[in-house]
Amino acid sequence: MALKVRLRELIYDVYERRLRRQLRGARAPRHVGVILDGNRRWAKEAGLDIAHGHRAGARKISELLGWCREADVEVVTLWLLSTDNLNRSSAELDALLEIIAGVVDELTDAANPWRVRIVGALDMLPTETAARLSAAALRTEGRTGMQVNVAAGYGGRQEIADAVRKLLQQHAEAGTTIEELAEFLTVDHISEHLYTSGQPDPDLLIRTSGEQRLSGFMLWQSAHSEFWFCEAYWPAFRRVDFLRALREYSARHRRYGG
């Protein structure tokens, strides 16, 4: 068994070096979004409890960020908790929220260069969790490292609704009428109020676990994104999988409707 594992590791090492050579001088995405899917199925198939799967997935995040930094990615958005996930059992949800808060604490540790932004409807999260996430993100202000968006309590439709609500409130406070707003409203006005305002839209969206749908992830921002779907569950996602995604992205010709 040990020999078989070692042989597989050698094969992956050779394959990884090959991928790296293929990516030399290749166009890299500025913004990568990742749907970290498959923690629960990975745990079940391994005969472990669900919380163990979430913890294994959490440990994988720091590896991914290291790979992204090596690839000169500027922004990474990690979808850790959807608005739909809030309907899970209280036992699983409580454990998951604690794991997410722990991940954010680690990402915002002084030893890390990341600038962290929490993107999502924090008012839908428990007050204590929302406050902990917000406080952690504040600790990274002024850092110059890669931008890391942590999507918690996130849903694409909810984000658009929140953006429109903020837009209407802003113009109501300024005395703008609905008729006046309707005359000059553009997509840029809505974009300015998204959770990711001021950031480039994702060039590449990755989803693990074999599912081939966005499930509401970055609906507005992904209008021109490239999608890459991976069969591996998130805890089993490897560097070679990430490099394959980058290779696929670099090979695509992005026309933007032209």
Coordinates of C-alpha atoms in Angstrom, one line a residue:
M1 CA 0.0 0.0 0.0
A2 CA 2.8 2.4 0.9
L3 CA 4.5 1.7 -2.4
K4 CA 1.3 2.4 -4.3
V5 CA 0.8 5.7 -2.4
R6 CA 4.4 6.7 -3.2
L7 CA 4.0 5.8 -6.8
R8 CA 0.9 7.9 -7.1
E9 CA 2.7 10.8 -5.4
L10 CA 5.5 10.6 -8.0
I11 CA 3.0 10.6 -10.9
Y12 CA 1.3 13.7 -9.5
D13 CA 4.6 15.4 -9.0
V14 CA 5.6 14.7 -12.6
Y15 CA 2.2 15.9 -13.8
E16 CA 2.4 19.1 -11.7
R17 CA 5.8 20.0 -13.1
R18 CA 4.3 19.5 -16.6
L19 CA 1.4 21.8 -15.9
R20 CA 3.7 24.4 -14.5
R21 CA 5.7 24.4 -17.7
Q22 CA 2.6 24.8 -19.8
L23 CA 1.5 27.8 -17.7
R24 CA 4.8 29.7 -18.1
G25 CA 3.9 33.1 -19.6
A26 CA 0.2 32.2 -19.7
R27 CA -2.5 34.7 -18.9
A28 CA -3.6 34.4 -15.3
P29 CA -7.0 35.4 -13.9
R30 CA -7.1 38.5 -11.7
H31 CA -10.1 37.3 -9.7
V32 CA -10.9 33.7 -8.9
G33 CA -14.1 32.6 -7.3
V34 CA -14.4 29.2 -5.7
I35 CA -17.5 27.2 -4.6
L36 CA -16.0 24.9 -1.9
D37 CA -18.4 22.1 -2.4
G38 CA -18.4 18.5 -1.2
N39 CA -17.3 18.6 2.4
R40 CA -20.3 16.5 3.6
R41 CA -20.1 13.9 0.9
W42 CA -16.3 13.6 1.4
A43 CA -16.9 12.9 5.1
K44 CA -19.7 10.4 4.6
E45 CA -17.8 8.4 2.0
A46 CA -14.8 8.3 4.5
G47 CA -17.1 7.2 7.3
L48 CA -16.6 10.4 9.3
D49 CA -19.0 12.8 10.8
I50 CA -20.1 15.9 8.8
A51 CA -18.2 18.4 11.1
H52 CA -15.0 16.5 10.3
G53 CA -15.6 17.1 6.6
H54 CA -16.1 20.9 7.2
R55 CA -12.9 21.0 9.2
A56 CA -11.0 19.2 6.5
G57 CA -12.3 21.7 4.0
A58 CA -11.3 24.6 6.2
R59 CA -7.7 23.3 6.3
K60 CA -7.6 23.3 2.5
I61 CA -8.3 27.0 2.3
S62 CA -4.8 28.2 3.3
E63 CA -3.3 25.9 0.6
L64 CA -5.5 27.3 -2.1
L65 CA -4.6 30.9 -1.1
G66 CA -0.9 30.0 -1.4
W67 CA -1.5 28.5 -4.9
C68 CA -3.4 31.7 -5.9
R69 CA -0.6 33.9 -4.6
E70 CA 2.0 31.9 -6.6
A71 CA -0.2 32.4 -9.7
D72 CA -0.4 36.2 -9.2
V73 CA -4.1 36.1 -8.6
E74 CA -5.2 39.5 -7.1
V75 CA -8.7 38.6 -5.7
V76 CA -10.1 35.3 -4.4
T77 CA -13.7 34.8 -3.4
L78 CA -14.5 31.8 -1.2
W79 CA -18.1 30.7 -0.8
L80 CA -18.2 29.1 2.6
L81 CA -21.9 29.5 3.6
S82 CA -24.9 30.1 1.4
T83 CA -28.3 31.6 2.5
D84 CA -29.7 28.1 1.7
N85 CA -27.2 26.5 4.2
L86 CA -28.9 28.5 7.0
N87 CA -31.8 26.1 6.8
R88 CA -29.6 23.1 7.9
S89 CA -30.1 21.5 11.3
S90 CA -29.0 23.7 14.2
A91 CA -26.4 21.1 15.3
E92 CA -24.6 21.1 11.9
L93 CA -25.1 24.9 11.4
D94 CA -23.7 25.8 14.8
A95 CA -20.6 23.7 14.2
L96 CA -20.2 25.1 10.7
L97 CA -20.5 28.7 11.8
E98 CA -17.8 28.1 14.5
I99 CA -15.5 26.5 11.9
I100 CA -16.0 29.5 9.5
A101 CA -15.3 32.0 12.3
G102 CA -12.2 30.0 13.1
V103 CA -11.1 30.1 9.4
V104 CA -11.6 33.9 9.3
D105 CA -9.6 34.3 12.5
E106 CA -6.7 32.4 10.9
L107 CA -6.9 34.3 7.7
T108 CA -6.8 37.6 9.5
D109 CA -3.9 36.6 11.8
A110 CA -1.1 39.1 11.8
A111 CA 1.2 36.6 10.2
N112 CA -0.9 36.5 7.0
P113 CA -0.8 39.3 4.3
W114 CA -4.4 38.9 3.1
R115 CA -6.9 41.7 3.0
V116 CA -10.2 40.1 4.0
R117 CA -13.7 41.3 3.2
I118 CA -16.8 39.5 4.4
V119 CA -19.4 39.4 1.6
G120 CA -22.9 38.3 2.5
A121 CA -26.0 39.2 4.4
L122 CA -24.5 39.4 7.9
D123 CA -27.8 40.3 9.3
M124 CA -29.0 36.8 8.5
L125 CA -26.2 35.3 10.7
P126 CA -26.2 35.0 14.5
T127 CA -25.3 38.4 16.0
E128 CA -22.2 37.0 17.7
T129 CA -20.9 35.3 14.6
A130 CA -21.5 38.4 12.4
A131 CA -19.6 40.6 14.9
R132 CA -16.7 38.2 15.1
L133 CA -16.4 38.0 11.3
S134 CA -16.6 41.8 10.9
A135 CA -14.1 42.5 13.7
A136 CA -11.6 40.0 12.1
A137 CA -11.9 41.6 8.7
L138 CA -11.3 45.1 10.2
R139 CA -7.9 43.8 11.4
T140 CA -6.7 43.5 7.8
E141 CA -7.3 47.1 6.8
G142 CA -4.1 48.6 5.4
R143 CA -2.6 45.3 4.4
T144 CA -1.2 45.0 0.9
G145 CA -1.6 41.3 0.2
M146 CA -4.1 39.5 -1.9
Q147 CA -7.8 40.4 -1.5
V148 CA -9.7 37.5 0.0
N149 CA -13.5 37.7 0.0
V150 CA -15.2 35.3 2.5
A151 CA -18.8 34.7 1.3
A152 CA -20.8 33.8 4.4
G153 CA -24.6 34.0 4.5
Y154 CA -24.2 34.7 0.8
G155 CA -26.8 34.3 -2.0
G156 CA -26.6 35.9 -5.4
R157 CA -30.2 37.0 -5.5
Q158 CA -29.9 38.3 -2.0
E159 CA -26.9 40.4 -3.0
I160 CA -28.7 42.0 -5.9
A161 CA -31.7 42.7 -3.8
D162 CA -29.5 44.3 -1.1
A163 CA -27.7 46.4 -3.8
V164 CA -30.9 47.7 -5.2
R165 CA -32.2 48.5 -1.7
K166 CA -29.0 50.4 -0.8
L167 CA -29.3 52.3 -4.1
L168 CA -32.9 53.3 -3.4
Q169 CA -32.1 54.4 0.1
Q170 CA -29.1 56.5 -1.0
H171 CA -31.2 58.3 -3.6
A172 CA -34.2 58.7 -1.3
E173 CA -31.9 60.4 1.3
A174 CA -30.6 62.7 -1.5
G175 CA -34.2 63.6 -2.5
T176 CA -34.1 61.9 -5.8
T177 CA -37.5 60.7 -7.0
I178 CA -38.2 57.3 -8.5
E179 CA -38.9 58.9 -11.9
E180 CA -35.6 60.8 -11.8
L181 CA -33.7 57.6 -10.8
A182 CA -35.3 55.6 -13.6
E183 CA -34.1 58.1 -16.2
F184 CA -30.4 57.7 -15.4
L185 CA -30.1 54.3 -13.7
T186 CA -27.4 52.0 -15.3
V187 CA -25.9 48.7 -14.4
D188 CA -22.9 50.5 -13.0
H189 CA -25.1 52.1 -10.4
I190 CA -26.1 48.7 -9.1
S191 CA -22.6 47.3 -9.3
E192 CA -21.4 50.1 -7.0
H193 CA -23.6 48.7 -4.3
L194 CA -22.8 45.0 -4.6
Y195 CA -20.8 43.3 -1.8
T196 CA -17.8 43.2 -4.1
S197 CA -18.0 46.9 -5.1
G198 CA -14.7 48.3 -6.3
Q199 CA -13.3 44.9 -7.2
P200 CA -12.9 43.3 -10.7
D201 CA -15.5 40.8 -11.6
P202 CA -14.3 37.1 -11.4
D203 CA -12.5 35.9 -14.5
L204 CA -12.6 32.3 -13.4
L205 CA -15.2 30.4 -11.2
I206 CA -14.3 27.0 -9.9
R207 CA -16.7 24.5 -8.4
T208 CA -15.7 21.3 -6.8
S209 CA -17.6 18.0 -6.1
G210 CA -18.8 17.4 -9.7
E211 CA -21.9 19.7 -9.6
Q212 CA -22.1 21.8 -12.7
R213 CA -24.2 24.8 -11.6
L214 CA -23.6 28.1 -9.9
S215 CA -26.3 27.7 -7.3
G216 CA -26.6 31.5 -7.1
F217 CA -22.9 32.3 -6.7
M218 CA -22.0 35.8 -7.9
L219 CA -24.9 35.9 -10.3
W220 CA -24.3 39.5 -11.3
Q221 CA -20.5 39.5 -11.4
S222 CA -20.2 36.2 -13.4
A223 CA -21.8 37.5 -16.6
H224 CA -18.5 37.1 -18.4
S225 CA -16.7 34.6 -16.2
E226 CA -15.2 31.3 -17.3
F227 CA -16.5 28.3 -15.4
W228 CA -14.4 25.2 -14.5
F229 CA -16.0 22.2 -12.7
C230 CA -14.0 19.6 -10.9
E231 CA -15.0 16.1 -9.8
A232 CA -13.0 16.2 -6.6
Y233 CA -14.7 17.0 -3.3
W234 CA -13.3 20.2 -1.8
P235 CA -11.2 18.5 0.9
A236 CA -9.6 16.4 -1.8
F237 CA -8.9 19.3 -4.1
R238 CA -5.2 19.3 -5.2
R239 CA -2.7 21.7 -6.6
V240 CA -2.8 19.8 -9.9
D241 CA -6.6 20.5 -10.0
F242 CA -6.0 24.2 -9.5
L243 CA -3.3 24.2 -12.2
R244 CA -5.6 22.4 -14.6
A245 CA -8.2 25.1 -14.0
L246 CA -5.6 27.8 -14.8
R247 CA -4.5 25.9 -17.9
E248 CA -8.1 25.6 -19.1
Y249 CA -8.7 29.3 -18.4
S250 CA -5.5 30.4 -20.3
A251 CA -6.5 28.4 -23.3
R252 CA -10.0 30.0 -23.7
H253 CA -10.5 33.0 -26.0
R254 CA -12.6 35.6 -24.1
R255 CA -14.7 37.5 -26.7
Y256 CA -17.0 39.4 -24.4
G257 CA -19.7 39.2 -27.0
G258 CA -17.5 40.6 -29.7

